GROMACS .gro file of C-alpha atoms in nm:
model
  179
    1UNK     CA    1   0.000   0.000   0.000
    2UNK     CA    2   0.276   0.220   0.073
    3UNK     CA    3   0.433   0.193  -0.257
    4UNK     CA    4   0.103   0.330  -0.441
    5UNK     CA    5   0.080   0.561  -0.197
    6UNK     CA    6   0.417   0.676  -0.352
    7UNK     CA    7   0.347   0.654  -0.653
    8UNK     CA    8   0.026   0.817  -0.649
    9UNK     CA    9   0.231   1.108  -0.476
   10UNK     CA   10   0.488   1.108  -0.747
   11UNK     CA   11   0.158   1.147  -0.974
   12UNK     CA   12   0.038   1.438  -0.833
   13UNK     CA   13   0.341   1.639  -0.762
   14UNK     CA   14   0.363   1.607  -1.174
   15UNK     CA   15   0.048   1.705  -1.255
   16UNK     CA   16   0.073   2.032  -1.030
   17UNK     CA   17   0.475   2.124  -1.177
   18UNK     CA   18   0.292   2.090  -1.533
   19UNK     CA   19  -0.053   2.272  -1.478
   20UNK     CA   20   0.208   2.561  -1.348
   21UNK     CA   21   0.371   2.551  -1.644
   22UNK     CA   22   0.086   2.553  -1.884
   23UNK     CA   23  -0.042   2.855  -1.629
   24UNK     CA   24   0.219   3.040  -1.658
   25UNK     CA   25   0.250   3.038  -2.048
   26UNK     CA   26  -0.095   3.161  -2.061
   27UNK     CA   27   0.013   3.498  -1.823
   28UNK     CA   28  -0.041   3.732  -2.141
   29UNK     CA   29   0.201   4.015  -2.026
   30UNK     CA   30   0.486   3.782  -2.018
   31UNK     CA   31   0.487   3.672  -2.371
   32UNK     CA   32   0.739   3.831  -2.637
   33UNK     CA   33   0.464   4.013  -2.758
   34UNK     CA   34   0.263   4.113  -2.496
   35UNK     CA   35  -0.108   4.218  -2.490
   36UNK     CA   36  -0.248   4.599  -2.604
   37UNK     CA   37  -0.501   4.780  -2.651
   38UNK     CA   38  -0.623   5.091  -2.825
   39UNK     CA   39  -0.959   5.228  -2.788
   40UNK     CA   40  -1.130   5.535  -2.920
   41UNK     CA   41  -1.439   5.736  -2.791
   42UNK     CA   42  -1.727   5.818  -3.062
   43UNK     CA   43  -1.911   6.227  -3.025
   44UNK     CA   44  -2.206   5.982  -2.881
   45UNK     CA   45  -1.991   5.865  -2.582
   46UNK     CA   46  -2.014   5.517  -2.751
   47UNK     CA   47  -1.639   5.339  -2.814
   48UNK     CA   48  -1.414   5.137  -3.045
   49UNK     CA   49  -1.166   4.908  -2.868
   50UNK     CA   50  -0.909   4.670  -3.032
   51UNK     CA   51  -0.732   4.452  -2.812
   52UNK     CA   52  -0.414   4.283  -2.985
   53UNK     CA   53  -0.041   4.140  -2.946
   54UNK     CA   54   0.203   4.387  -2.947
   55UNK     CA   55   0.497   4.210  -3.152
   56UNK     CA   56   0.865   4.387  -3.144
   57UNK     CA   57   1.076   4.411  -3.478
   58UNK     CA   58   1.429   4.304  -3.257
   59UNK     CA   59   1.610   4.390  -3.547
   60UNK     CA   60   1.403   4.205  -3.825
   61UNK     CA   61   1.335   4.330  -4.192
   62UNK     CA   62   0.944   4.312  -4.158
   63UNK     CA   63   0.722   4.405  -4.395
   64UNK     CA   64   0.767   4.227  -4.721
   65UNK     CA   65   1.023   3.961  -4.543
   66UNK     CA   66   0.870   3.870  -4.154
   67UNK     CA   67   0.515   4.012  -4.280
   68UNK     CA   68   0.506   3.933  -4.624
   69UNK     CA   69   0.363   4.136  -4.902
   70UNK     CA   70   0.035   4.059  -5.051
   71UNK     CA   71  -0.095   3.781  -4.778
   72UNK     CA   72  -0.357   3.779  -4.492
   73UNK     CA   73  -0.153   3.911  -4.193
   74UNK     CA   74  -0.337   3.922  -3.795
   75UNK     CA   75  -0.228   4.213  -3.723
   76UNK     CA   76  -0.032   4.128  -3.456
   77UNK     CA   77   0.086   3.808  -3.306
   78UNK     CA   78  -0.074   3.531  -3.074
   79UNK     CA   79  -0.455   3.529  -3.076
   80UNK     CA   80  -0.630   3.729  -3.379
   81UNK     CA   81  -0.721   4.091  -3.320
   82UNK     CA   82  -1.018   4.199  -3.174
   83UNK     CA   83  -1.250   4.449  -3.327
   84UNK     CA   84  -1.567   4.602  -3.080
   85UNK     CA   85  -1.753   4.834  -3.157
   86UNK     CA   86  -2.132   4.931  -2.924
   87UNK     CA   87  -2.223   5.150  -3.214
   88UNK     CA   88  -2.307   5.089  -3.582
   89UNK     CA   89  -2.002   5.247  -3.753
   90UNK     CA   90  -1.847   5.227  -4.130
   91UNK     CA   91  -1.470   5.126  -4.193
   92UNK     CA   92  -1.323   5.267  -4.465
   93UNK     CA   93  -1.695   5.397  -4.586
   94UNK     CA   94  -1.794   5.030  -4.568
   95UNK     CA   95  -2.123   4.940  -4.313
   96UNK     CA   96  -1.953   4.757  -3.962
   97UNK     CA   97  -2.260   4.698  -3.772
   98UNK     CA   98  -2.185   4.721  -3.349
   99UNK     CA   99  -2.028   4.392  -3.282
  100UNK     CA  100  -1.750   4.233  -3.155
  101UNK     CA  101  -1.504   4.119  -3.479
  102UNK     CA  102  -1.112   4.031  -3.544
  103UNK     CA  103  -0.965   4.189  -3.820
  104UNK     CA  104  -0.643   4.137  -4.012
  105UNK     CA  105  -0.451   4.303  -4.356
  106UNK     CA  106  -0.314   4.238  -4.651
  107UNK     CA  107   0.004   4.463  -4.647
  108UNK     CA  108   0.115   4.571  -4.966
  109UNK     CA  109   0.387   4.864  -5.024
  110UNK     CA  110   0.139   5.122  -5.196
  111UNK     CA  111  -0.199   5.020  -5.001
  112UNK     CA  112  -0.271   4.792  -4.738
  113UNK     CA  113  -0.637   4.590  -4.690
  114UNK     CA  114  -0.847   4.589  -4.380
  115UNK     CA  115  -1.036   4.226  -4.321
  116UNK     CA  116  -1.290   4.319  -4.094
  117UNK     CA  117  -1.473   3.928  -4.023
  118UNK     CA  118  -1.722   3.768  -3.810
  119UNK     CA  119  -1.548   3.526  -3.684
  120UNK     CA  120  -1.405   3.577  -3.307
  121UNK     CA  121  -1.236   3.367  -3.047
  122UNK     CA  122  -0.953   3.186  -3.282
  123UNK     CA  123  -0.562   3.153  -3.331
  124UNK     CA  124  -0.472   3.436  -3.548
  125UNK     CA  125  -0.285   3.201  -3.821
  126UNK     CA  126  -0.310   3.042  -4.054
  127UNK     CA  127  -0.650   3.225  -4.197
  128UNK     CA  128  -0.937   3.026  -4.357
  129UNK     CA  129  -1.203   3.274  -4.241
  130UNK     CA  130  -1.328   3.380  -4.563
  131UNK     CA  131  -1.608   3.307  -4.569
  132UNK     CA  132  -1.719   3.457  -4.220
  133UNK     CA  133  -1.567   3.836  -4.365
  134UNK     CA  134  -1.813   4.121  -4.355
  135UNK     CA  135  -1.565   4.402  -4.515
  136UNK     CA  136  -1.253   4.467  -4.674
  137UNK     CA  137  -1.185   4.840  -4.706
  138UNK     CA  138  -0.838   4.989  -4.867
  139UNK     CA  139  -0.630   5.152  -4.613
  140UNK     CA  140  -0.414   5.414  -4.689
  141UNK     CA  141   0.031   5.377  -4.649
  142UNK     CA  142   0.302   5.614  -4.565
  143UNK     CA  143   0.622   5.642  -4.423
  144UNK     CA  144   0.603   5.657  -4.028
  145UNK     CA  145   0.811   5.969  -3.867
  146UNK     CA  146   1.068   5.726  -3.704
  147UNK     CA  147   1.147   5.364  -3.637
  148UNK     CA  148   0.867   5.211  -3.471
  149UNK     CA  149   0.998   4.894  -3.243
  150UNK     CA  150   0.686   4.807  -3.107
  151UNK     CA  151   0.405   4.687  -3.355
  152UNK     CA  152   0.126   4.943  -3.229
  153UNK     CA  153  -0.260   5.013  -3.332
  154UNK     CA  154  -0.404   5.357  -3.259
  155UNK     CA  155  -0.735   5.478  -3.298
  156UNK     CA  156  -0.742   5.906  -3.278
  157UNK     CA  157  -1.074   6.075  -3.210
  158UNK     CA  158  -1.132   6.266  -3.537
  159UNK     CA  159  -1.467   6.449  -3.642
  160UNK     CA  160  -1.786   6.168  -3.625
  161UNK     CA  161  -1.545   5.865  -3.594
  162UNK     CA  162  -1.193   5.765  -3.525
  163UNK     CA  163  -0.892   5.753  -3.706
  164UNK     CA  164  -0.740   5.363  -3.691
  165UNK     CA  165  -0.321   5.360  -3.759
  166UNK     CA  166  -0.096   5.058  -3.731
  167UNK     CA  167   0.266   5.155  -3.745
  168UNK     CA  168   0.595   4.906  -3.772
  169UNK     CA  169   0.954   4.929  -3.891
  170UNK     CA  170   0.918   5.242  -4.099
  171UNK     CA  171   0.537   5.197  -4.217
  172UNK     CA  172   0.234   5.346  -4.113
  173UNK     CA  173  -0.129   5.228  -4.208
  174UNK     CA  174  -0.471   5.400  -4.204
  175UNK     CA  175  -0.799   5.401  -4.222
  176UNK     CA  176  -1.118   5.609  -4.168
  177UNK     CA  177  -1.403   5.469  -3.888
  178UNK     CA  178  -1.719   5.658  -3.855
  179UNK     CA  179  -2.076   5.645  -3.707
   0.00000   0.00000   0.00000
């Protein structure tokens, strides 16, 4: 009896020194790319909030090499990026009814495309949500001011809606939101 007791012990002890393990993966803010979050206020008090990973470039060529050119991208790294919105708004002049949403892009290196889709709650790669999209609206590309280390999503009060910007490496993205 004594020797299953042991072994039962043995068992356990396992099973706790894994579950800590899988536990502490799952402790967002200590990921490589750790968890962010922009949010915007509409003139009706109602918000926008995107909640994403916040990947760093640590020296990498990115866009058109890490993040290439002309293929779905999360926006971000880990989970895919969440889109809510508690009023009826249009992206890019393209209806978004309120919702919750992820989106990704399709960088390119004259225009980038916004995915706005239905589908919430999965892995942000590889995509095969095409099916669930509601809009795809062309976002506009420039040169950001500086290097920008940390992958980062803005959204910038601006007249009836919100200005959305994701900026990386040397490239900045936009697009209009409104009411």
């Amino acid at each position: 009896m004594q020797k299953r007791t042991g072994v039962v012990t043995v068992v356990v002890l396992v099973l706790i020194a894994l579950s800590s393990t899988v536990f502490a993966q799952d402790d967002k803010g200590k990921r490589p790319s750790p968890p962010a979050q922009a949010q915007c206020k509409l003139p009706d008090g109602k918000t926008v909030t995107i909640d994403y990973s916040s990947p760093r470039m640590k020296g990498r060529k990115i866009f058109g090499d890490l993040v290439p050119f002309g293929k779905v991208w999360r926006a971000g790294a880990n989970e895919a990026t969440t889109f809510v919105t508690d009023a009826d708004l249009t992206v890019g002049g393209k209806a978004v009814p309120a919702g919750s949403y992820t989106i990704f892009t399709i960088p390119a290196e004259s225009k980038w495309t916004l995915i706005v889709n239905k589908k919430t709650g999965e892995w942000g790669v590889p995509y095969k949500y095409e099916a669930d999209e509601l809009v795809r609206a062309d976002m506009k590309v420039g040169k950001a001011s500086s290097p920008v280390e940390n992958f980062t999503i803005g959204l910038e009060a601006k007249g009836k809606g919100c200005t959305l910007t994701m900026s990386w490496e040397s490239t900045k993205a936009w697009v209009m939101i409104e009411e």
